[in-house]
Short mmCIF file of C-alpha atoms in Angstrom, two decimals:
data_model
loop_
_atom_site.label_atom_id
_atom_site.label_comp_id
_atom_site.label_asym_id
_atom_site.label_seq_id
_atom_site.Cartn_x
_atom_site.Cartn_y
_atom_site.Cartn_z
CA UNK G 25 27.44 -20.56 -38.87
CA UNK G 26 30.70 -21.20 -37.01
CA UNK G 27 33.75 -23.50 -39.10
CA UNK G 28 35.76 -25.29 -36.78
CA UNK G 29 38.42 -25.54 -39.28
CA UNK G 30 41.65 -24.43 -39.00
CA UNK G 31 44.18 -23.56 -42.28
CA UNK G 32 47.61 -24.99 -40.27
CA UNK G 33 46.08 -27.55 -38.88
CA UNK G 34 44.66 -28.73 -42.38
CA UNK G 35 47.71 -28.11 -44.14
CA UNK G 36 49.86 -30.17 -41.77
CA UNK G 37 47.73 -33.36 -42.43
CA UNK G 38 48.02 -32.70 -45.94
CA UNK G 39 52.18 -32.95 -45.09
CA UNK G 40 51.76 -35.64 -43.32
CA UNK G 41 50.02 -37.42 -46.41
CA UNK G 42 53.02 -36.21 -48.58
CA UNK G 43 55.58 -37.29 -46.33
CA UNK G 44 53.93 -40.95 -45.92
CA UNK G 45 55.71 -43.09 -48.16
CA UNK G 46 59.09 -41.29 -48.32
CA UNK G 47 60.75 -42.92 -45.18
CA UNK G 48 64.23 -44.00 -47.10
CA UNK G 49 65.26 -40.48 -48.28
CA UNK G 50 62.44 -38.42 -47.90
CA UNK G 51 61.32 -35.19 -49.70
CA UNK G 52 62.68 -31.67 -49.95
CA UNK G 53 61.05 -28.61 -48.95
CA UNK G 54 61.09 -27.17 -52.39
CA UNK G 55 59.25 -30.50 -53.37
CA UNK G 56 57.27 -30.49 -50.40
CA UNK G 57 56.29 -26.64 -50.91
CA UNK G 58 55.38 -27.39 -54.51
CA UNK G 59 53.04 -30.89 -53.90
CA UNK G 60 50.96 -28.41 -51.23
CA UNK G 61 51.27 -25.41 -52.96
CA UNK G 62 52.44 -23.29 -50.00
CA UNK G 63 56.04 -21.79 -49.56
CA UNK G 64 59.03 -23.20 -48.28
CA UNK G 65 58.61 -21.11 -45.41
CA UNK G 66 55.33 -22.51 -44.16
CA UNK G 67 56.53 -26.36 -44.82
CA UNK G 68 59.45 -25.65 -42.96
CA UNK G 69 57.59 -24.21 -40.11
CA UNK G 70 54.82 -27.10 -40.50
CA UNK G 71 57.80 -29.94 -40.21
CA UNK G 72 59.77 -28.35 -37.25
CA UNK G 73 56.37 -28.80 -35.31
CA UNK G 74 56.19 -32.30 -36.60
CA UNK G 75 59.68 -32.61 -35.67
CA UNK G 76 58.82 -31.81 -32.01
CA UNK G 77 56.00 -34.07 -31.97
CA UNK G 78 58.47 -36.62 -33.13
CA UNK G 79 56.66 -37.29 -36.34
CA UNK G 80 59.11 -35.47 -39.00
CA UNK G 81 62.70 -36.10 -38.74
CA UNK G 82 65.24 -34.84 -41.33
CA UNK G 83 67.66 -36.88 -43.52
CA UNK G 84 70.19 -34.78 -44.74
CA UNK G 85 68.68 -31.64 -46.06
CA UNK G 86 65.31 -33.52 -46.92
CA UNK G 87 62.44 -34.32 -44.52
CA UNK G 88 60.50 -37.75 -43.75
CA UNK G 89 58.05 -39.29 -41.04
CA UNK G 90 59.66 -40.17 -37.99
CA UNK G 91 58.83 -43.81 -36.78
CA UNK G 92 56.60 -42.44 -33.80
CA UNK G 93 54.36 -41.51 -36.85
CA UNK G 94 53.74 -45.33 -37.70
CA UNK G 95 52.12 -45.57 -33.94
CA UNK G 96 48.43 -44.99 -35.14
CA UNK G 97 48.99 -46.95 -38.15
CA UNK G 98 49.92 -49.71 -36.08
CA UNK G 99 47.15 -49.44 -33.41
CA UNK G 100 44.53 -49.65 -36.10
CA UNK G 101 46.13 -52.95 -38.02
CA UNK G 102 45.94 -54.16 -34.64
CA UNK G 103 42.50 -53.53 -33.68
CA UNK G 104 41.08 -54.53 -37.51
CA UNK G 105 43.28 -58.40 -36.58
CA UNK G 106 41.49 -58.11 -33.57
CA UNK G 107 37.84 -57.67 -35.25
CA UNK G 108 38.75 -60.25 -38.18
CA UNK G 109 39.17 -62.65 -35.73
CA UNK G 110 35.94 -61.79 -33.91
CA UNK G 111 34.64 -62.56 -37.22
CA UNK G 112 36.26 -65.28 -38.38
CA UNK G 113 35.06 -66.74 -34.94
CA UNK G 114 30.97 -65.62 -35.76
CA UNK G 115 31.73 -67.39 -39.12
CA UNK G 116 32.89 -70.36 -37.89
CA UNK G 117 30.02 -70.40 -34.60
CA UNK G 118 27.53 -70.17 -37.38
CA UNK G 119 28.49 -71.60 -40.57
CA UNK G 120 31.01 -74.63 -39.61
CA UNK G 121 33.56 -72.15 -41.12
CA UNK G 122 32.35 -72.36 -44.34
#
């Protein structure tokens, strides 16, 4: 059976997650290498293609999400206003708003 998994691709959500959170001063690579249990050398690698995807940008010697990285977050709060107030709307067609 085939696995359409991939190890990099994996382990850069998983730095994604550990960046998230860490805007103001961000993490460090050591920290970053520990949390996924990889080596420097592959977080490093993993951020600069973050960084040219505009979703990693460094602060000083540390690393955080870039604000292109918000984008999705900010596209699904939108659509999940958009389908409370479909609800609210049902609610209030059937129920007087109750």
């Amino acid at each position: 059976m085939s696995t359409y998994t991939n190890n990099a691709q994996q382990r850069i959500c998983r730095l994604v997650e550990e960046l998230a959170g860490n805007e103001d001063k961000g993490l460090s690579l050591t920290e970053l290498a520990e949390k996924l249990g990889i080596s420097t050398s592959a977080v490093f690698r993993d951020l600069k293609n973050l960084e040219e995807a505009e979703w990693a940008r460094q602060i000083g010697s540390n690393w955080a999400m870039a604000p292109r990285a918000a984008v999705p977050a900010v596209k699904i709060r939108r659509n999940l206003d958009s389908l409370l107030g479909k609800v609210n709307k049902i609610n209030k067609d059937y129920l007087g708003g109750e």
